[in-house]
Every structure is written in C-alpha cells, then in structure tokens.
XYZ file of C-alpha atoms in Angstrom:
376
model
C -19.946 8.317 28.412
C -19.309 5.240 26.282
C -22.974 4.982 25.341
C -23.018 8.591 24.201
C -19.784 8.100 22.272
C -21.158 4.903 20.726
C -24.328 6.674 19.655
C -22.281 9.493 18.136
C -20.079 7.078 16.198
C -23.086 5.205 14.843
C -24.668 8.485 13.782
C -21.529 9.606 11.945
C -21.092 6.285 10.155
C -24.728 6.308 9.076
C -24.380 9.881 7.838
C -21.256 9.057 5.852
C -22.449 5.789 4.331
C -26.066 6.619 3.595
C -25.062 8.396 0.377
C -24.182 5.813 -2.318
C -21.873 8.307 -4.033
C -19.872 8.767 -0.869
C -19.434 4.995 -0.550
C -18.033 4.932 -4.076
C -15.678 7.817 -3.308
C -14.426 6.200 -0.103
C -13.901 2.628 -1.286
C -14.159 2.170 -5.054
C -12.135 5.180 -6.155
C -9.090 4.405 -3.954
C -8.915 0.923 -5.487
C -9.107 2.366 -8.996
C -6.446 4.950 -8.190
C -4.140 2.234 -6.863
C -4.457 0.338 -10.141
C -3.834 3.463 -12.220
C -0.869 4.568 -10.094
C 0.647 1.095 -10.224
C 0.682 1.166 -14.015
C 1.540 4.831 -14.534
C 4.338 5.222 -11.977
C 7.183 3.573 -13.833
C 10.683 4.954 -13.387
C 12.143 2.610 -16.005
C 13.027 4.180 -19.337
C 12.285 1.713 -22.112
C 10.870 1.648 -25.632
C 12.466 5.008 -26.416
C 11.152 6.136 -29.834
C 14.233 6.233 -32.054
C 14.962 7.195 -35.650
C 17.949 5.880 -37.608
C 19.844 8.078 -40.068
C 22.202 5.610 -41.739
C 24.375 7.298 -44.367
C 26.810 4.376 -44.358
C 24.254 1.587 -44.854
C 26.805 -1.107 -44.056
C 26.561 -4.415 -42.254
C 28.290 -2.868 -39.236
C 25.869 0.045 -38.973
C 22.864 -2.240 -39.410
C 24.257 -4.628 -36.805
C 24.698 -1.857 -34.248
C 21.185 -0.533 -34.950
C 19.818 -4.057 -34.472
C 21.667 -4.358 -31.158
C 20.110 -1.088 -30.017
C 16.628 -2.278 -31.007
C 16.991 -5.704 -29.382
C 18.151 -4.218 -26.082
C 14.577 -3.310 -25.124
C 15.568 0.277 -24.410
C 15.090 1.620 -27.930
C 12.203 1.227 -30.354
C 13.089 2.001 -33.963
C 10.120 3.880 -35.384
C 11.593 5.266 -38.583
C 14.593 5.311 -40.904
C 15.206 8.819 -42.201
C 17.286 10.342 -44.960
C 17.948 13.980 -44.052
C 18.866 16.305 -41.197
C 15.675 18.286 -41.775
C 13.583 15.187 -41.185
C 15.462 14.537 -37.952
C 14.717 18.052 -36.722
C 11.018 17.752 -37.532
C 10.715 14.434 -35.706
C 12.408 15.858 -32.614
C 10.317 19.045 -32.762
C 7.080 17.082 -32.902
C 8.196 14.715 -30.167
C 7.689 11.747 -32.487
C 11.118 10.460 -31.460
C 13.346 11.169 -28.498
C 16.551 10.020 -30.164
C 18.101 10.120 -33.633
C 21.089 7.836 -34.232
C 23.312 8.893 -37.117
C 25.918 6.783 -38.938
C 28.245 8.836 -41.145
C 29.721 7.731 -44.461
C 32.770 5.558 -43.867
C 31.560 4.209 -40.516
C 32.363 0.610 -41.451
C 35.620 1.495 -43.223
C 36.955 3.180 -40.109
C 36.087 0.176 -37.973
C 37.754 -2.215 -40.404
C 40.794 0.030 -40.638
C 41.278 0.112 -36.880
C 40.120 3.714 -36.521
C 37.545 5.357 -34.293
C 34.108 5.550 -35.903
C 31.801 8.225 -34.439
C 28.187 7.364 -33.634
C 26.120 10.539 -33.574
C 23.223 10.687 -31.112
C 20.788 13.610 -31.158
C 18.568 13.587 -28.075
C 15.439 15.490 -27.142
C 16.766 17.296 -24.080
C 13.389 18.764 -23.123
C 13.029 15.823 -20.723
C 16.350 16.109 -18.926
C 15.891 12.987 -16.797
C 15.064 10.714 -19.715
C 17.826 12.220 -21.859
C 20.405 11.529 -19.161
C 19.277 7.921 -18.846
C 19.322 7.488 -22.634
C 22.898 8.752 -22.819
C 23.863 6.173 -20.216
C 22.181 3.394 -22.201
C 23.943 4.457 -25.392
C 27.351 4.608 -23.734
C 26.907 1.133 -22.278
C 25.739 -0.408 -25.553
C 28.602 1.252 -27.437
C 31.066 -0.209 -24.935
C 29.515 -3.659 -25.309
C 29.689 -3.377 -29.094
C 33.368 -2.424 -28.905
C 33.958 -5.521 -26.811
C 32.235 -7.665 -29.416
C 34.352 -6.119 -32.158
C 37.498 -6.868 -30.222
C 36.498 -10.489 -29.630
C 35.537 -10.974 -33.274
C 38.797 -9.556 -34.622
C 40.937 -11.483 -32.154
C 39.260 -14.779 -32.967
C 39.567 -14.085 -36.686
C 43.235 -13.111 -36.534
C 44.580 -15.491 -33.923
C 48.281 -15.074 -33.265
C 48.422 -11.608 -34.839
C 48.158 -8.148 -33.346
C 45.478 -6.423 -35.388
C 44.429 -2.814 -35.198
C 40.926 -2.897 -33.769
C 38.458 -0.142 -34.547
C 36.024 1.179 -31.988
C 32.782 3.127 -31.857
C 32.904 6.492 -30.137
C 29.617 8.001 -29.010
C 29.133 11.667 -29.903
C 25.899 12.774 -28.233
C 24.214 16.148 -28.231
C 21.025 17.177 -26.451
C 18.798 19.576 -28.336
C 16.582 22.201 -26.672
C 18.323 21.732 -23.296
C 22.064 21.212 -23.915
C 23.017 21.142 -20.228
C 20.130 18.807 -19.325
C 18.963 21.142 -16.578
C 15.792 20.346 -14.642
C 14.035 23.762 -14.462
C 13.356 24.039 -18.220
C 11.657 20.651 -18.006
C 9.647 21.207 -14.833
C 8.581 24.870 -15.052
C 6.157 24.286 -17.971
C 4.830 21.205 -16.177
C 4.247 23.235 -13.013
C 2.213 25.728 -15.037
C 0.084 22.904 -16.409
C -0.548 21.233 -13.064
C -1.239 24.406 -11.090
C -3.584 25.697 -13.778
C -5.485 22.410 -13.821
C -5.776 22.103 -10.045
C -6.856 25.688 -9.379
C -9.384 26.070 -12.184
C -10.866 22.616 -11.738
C -11.270 22.938 -7.971
C -12.799 26.402 -8.231
C -15.246 25.428 -10.956
C -16.197 22.169 -9.217
C -17.400 24.247 -6.256
C -19.197 26.850 -8.356
C -22.697 25.405 -8.740
C -22.722 23.058 -5.766
C -22.020 26.017 -3.488
C -25.181 27.676 -4.762
C -27.078 24.461 -4.016
C -25.777 24.233 -0.464
C -26.618 27.790 0.525
C -29.978 27.613 -1.252
C -29.467 30.414 -3.770
C -29.630 28.254 -6.904
C -33.439 28.441 -6.951
C -33.311 32.223 -6.695
C -30.965 32.368 -9.671
C -33.201 30.088 -11.731
C -36.264 32.316 -11.366
C -34.350 35.388 -12.542
C -34.335 36.382 -16.247
C -30.730 35.175 -16.614
C -30.367 32.255 -18.989
C -28.653 29.074 -17.939
C -25.871 29.544 -20.490
C -25.271 33.043 -19.170
C -25.247 31.692 -15.635
C -22.551 29.128 -16.487
C -20.571 31.729 -18.417
C -20.712 34.086 -15.464
C -19.543 31.291 -13.187
C -16.563 30.336 -15.349
C -15.222 33.620 -16.756
C -13.641 34.721 -13.444
C -11.758 31.422 -13.311
C -10.591 31.907 -16.898
C -9.083 35.264 -15.961
C -7.492 33.722 -12.870
C -5.982 31.028 -15.094
C -4.449 33.597 -17.445
C -2.974 35.488 -14.494
C -1.475 32.291 -13.063
C 0.128 31.407 -16.403
C 1.618 34.899 -16.649
C 2.930 34.851 -13.070
C 4.520 31.402 -13.266
C 6.017 32.169 -16.678
C 7.528 35.372 -15.300
C 8.945 33.566 -12.261
C 10.355 30.834 -14.491
C 12.034 33.367 -16.767
C 13.424 35.599 -14.004
C 14.374 33.014 -11.390
C 15.092 29.832 -13.364
C 16.096 31.355 -16.720
C 13.426 29.486 -18.692
C 11.976 32.098 -21.065
C 9.191 31.423 -23.541
C 10.929 30.737 -26.855
C 7.768 30.384 -28.900
C 4.762 32.559 -29.670
C 2.919 34.145 -26.752
C -0.250 34.248 -28.845
C 0.034 30.515 -29.410
C 0.484 30.033 -25.662
C -2.639 32.150 -25.093
C -4.632 30.045 -27.574
C -3.465 26.764 -26.051
C -4.262 27.998 -22.540
C -7.765 29.010 -23.629
C -8.449 25.563 -25.091
C -7.026 23.871 -22.011
C -9.189 25.997 -19.712
C -12.243 24.862 -21.660
C -11.420 21.293 -20.657
C -10.466 21.905 -17.026
C -13.406 24.216 -16.333
C -15.772 21.881 -18.172
C -14.689 18.925 -16.039
C -15.049 21.024 -12.895
C -18.533 22.184 -13.877
C -19.552 18.618 -14.666
C -18.436 17.557 -11.190
C -20.335 20.480 -9.700
C -23.571 19.505 -11.428
C -23.488 15.888 -10.207
C -22.388 16.651 -6.628
C -24.742 17.524 -3.790
C -22.167 18.933 -1.363
C -18.858 20.740 -1.624
C -17.211 17.810 0.146
C -18.354 15.446 -2.591
C -17.211 17.865 -5.265
C -13.754 18.259 -3.740
C -13.194 14.524 -3.305
C -14.377 13.823 -6.842
C -12.079 16.535 -8.179
C -9.052 15.105 -6.394
C -9.873 11.658 -7.728
C -9.522 13.081 -11.244
C -6.599 15.427 -10.569
C -3.977 12.941 -9.392
C -4.469 10.287 -12.101
C -4.604 13.040 -14.722
C -1.230 14.349 -13.545
C 0.356 10.903 -13.552
C -1.006 10.127 -17.008
C 0.111 13.447 -18.484
C 3.795 12.674 -19.002
C 4.659 15.147 -16.241
C 7.242 12.892 -14.596
C 6.898 9.496 -16.279
C 7.189 9.092 -20.063
C 3.923 7.916 -21.581
C 5.676 5.435 -23.866
C 6.885 3.546 -20.765
C 3.331 2.920 -19.569
C 1.386 -0.240 -20.445
C -0.687 0.024 -23.595
C -4.065 0.312 -21.779
C -2.700 3.247 -19.781
C -1.407 4.860 -22.972
C -4.865 4.620 -24.515
C -6.313 6.179 -21.368
C -3.990 9.176 -21.710
C -5.676 10.056 -25.007
C -8.657 11.307 -22.971
C -6.453 13.418 -20.714
C -6.275 17.145 -21.610
C -3.126 17.513 -19.491
C -1.254 15.242 -21.886
C -1.843 17.558 -24.832
C -1.286 20.810 -22.965
C 1.941 19.418 -21.477
C 3.296 18.714 -24.965
C 2.197 22.143 -26.203
C 3.592 24.210 -23.362
C 6.916 22.361 -23.294
C 7.179 22.775 -27.035
C 6.488 26.517 -26.832
C 8.784 27.085 -23.853
C 11.735 24.877 -24.792
C 11.589 24.300 -28.538
C 9.894 27.456 -29.780
C 7.608 25.374 -31.996
C 4.881 26.909 -34.128
C 1.300 26.083 -34.992
C 2.343 23.658 -37.722
C 3.982 21.371 -35.161
C 1.430 21.349 -32.334
C -1.849 21.656 -34.223
C -2.812 18.002 -33.481
C -2.580 18.691 -29.743
C -4.536 21.940 -30.134
C -7.246 20.102 -32.066
C -7.433 17.408 -29.380
C -7.778 20.035 -26.640
C -10.512 21.811 -28.587
C -12.415 18.558 -29.096
C -12.194 17.512 -25.449
C -13.129 21.005 -24.253
C -16.212 21.285 -26.471
C -17.486 17.813 -25.557
C -16.977 18.268 -21.815
C -18.591 21.717 -21.779
C -21.604 20.504 -23.754
C -22.078 17.574 -21.374
C -21.740 19.883 -18.359
C -24.312 22.329 -19.751
C -26.700 19.493 -20.616
C -26.298 18.013 -17.156
C -26.879 21.416 -15.575
C -30.149 21.807 -17.470
C -31.313 18.402 -16.278
C -30.337 19.271 -12.737
C -32.080 22.601 -12.414
C -34.576 22.497 -15.273
C-alpha cells in the first residue's frame, strides 16, 4: 500500500513541477503577492491631499495651516482663491479636503470670540472622510489648547477672554457618510473585472485543450474575427452585469447614477477592452485552463488592492503608487465613483478615460500579436 501511495505521490509531484510556468505560479507569485499586499494594505490615513482657501491671510490662519501640514496627516497641495476652484478640485479628486479661513478669523481669536474653520470633505470615500473629520477635530482642540497657554502666559495674573477655533465640517457628495454609495460602484468594478477576465482567460486555452483550435485555424475565419467572436459575448455579459448591479444599488441601497449613462457606457467599454485584453493575453500564453485560472487570480487580487477600492492610493508607498498607473481598475474606479456619486461630466474624467483607452489598445494589440505567434 505504502509503495503504491509513494509511487502516486512521486508521479503527482513530477507532473506538477515539470512545467516551469507552474513552478513560477506556485512559488514565485505568492512571494510577489505578499510583497504587494504588504505595501498596499495600509489602513492608516495619511498624506491627505488638502487645499487651503485662506481669505484671512493672517499669522493665525497660516500657523494653523502649518500645524495641519506638519501633523503628517495632511499634505497641502494647493492654495486656492475661489469657491469654484474648490469645487473643481473636489470633483476631480485632486484633493480630499479644502480648509477655509473666513475674513476676520484672527480678529475673532484675538477678541476672545469663536472663529469658525470651514472644512469641505470629499465624502465619496466615507471611511476616509470620517477619519479626516476626527483628525481635524483633534488638531483644532490641540490648537485651542495652545492658544489658551499662549494667552495665559502673556497675560499672567489677568483673566483674559480667550478665543477658540470651532470646526465646521461638511461632506460633499455623501453628506451622511454612508457606506453603500462608496462600495456599490466599487463592487461593479471588481465584479466586472473578475468575470470578464476569467471568462476571456479561458477562451482560447479551452480550444487548445479540447483540440479544436487547429480546426478553427484551417477555416476561412480570420484570426481577428476569431478573437472578436470570442470576446463579444463577454462584452455583452459585462454590460448586463453593470446594468443589474446598478439597478440593485439604486433600488436596494438608494445609490442612483447621478451622471450620464452614456458616459458610463463609454467608460465601461474602454474598461472591458483592458480586462478582456488581459484575459486573452493570459489565454494565449497558458497551456491549460488551470494555468490560465491561477495566472488570472494572480493579477486579479493585486489589481483590486492597487485600485483604491478599500485603501487610498495616496497612503501607499511611492513605488506602489507608480505601479497603480498601469492598473485599469484604478481609472475605472475613479470614473464610476465620479459618475455615481458626483455626477461628473466628460470634462472632469477625460484623463482617466484616455488612460483606459491607452491601456486597452496596448493590451489588445499585444494579445492579438501573441495569438498570431501561438497559432500562426
């Protein structure tokens, strides 16, 4: 019995390890995924892109802005001069927070009054917005304590009227900081990527396994037509999935699409070019469906983590942030959240659309070229 079992085990190990690609999938890829996950999974909220709208332009307002910047939580990226500029920055996602100092901010503090500090937050990411509000409240409290100490030391023996900063925060796009408006668009992105990529990664390799690829090659059908015929059904499935999840989100979770449906259709088409192209590329380099599935999952999980789905990209180390630039999920996530929650138009999200188009064209061309080398 043990000899037979031993022989069977040896046979299975030889069968698994004789393929160099399988050895890479089993040992190299898990190590790479561990490194990527370790950098990408970061629950800390730091380096929050922040704009300053300082109408007061006083030493007190500049001091408080400097305290915010030196805390490590906020990164001042721009000083602005109008409400319209603040709206555009929040719409584009360039900043997550706009701090506003009204005229008379310093005078109220010096006169012992309450000086409001206005904070406009991007509420599309409810988790981050909640954490940011907590940071702001704590820093405002610390600043009030510093004011009190400074006035008391300056006016020893007297009872001065001490001003204080009062935080007045408002979350745009998601005033109640609810989770469904943030997660429903992300669910659409992830499900669409997983389904279309897995299906397309099996498309050609399945023909190889059952031996029908040679029969297809000798037919009059062109290779481009063959790939188009393989991918179009998955494109239609992707559109149906987007429609179904959007309908469920609107009816069950009250997260309707606030932007243009045609723009959503365009963005989905460009995203499908990328996901199907990656799947086809995997299918052309894989010999078995098992290899194709394992390779697809190796790409799927890092792509999700590096998309900004749950962890803000600005919190990741700089090498990981550069890596996200190659990730189509990153761009589609920004687009679909903007359309769902902010109702943004083409003028706001055209950079993400252009990036998706570029990635999709390149990946599809590489997949087609690889397919020709494989079967030609």
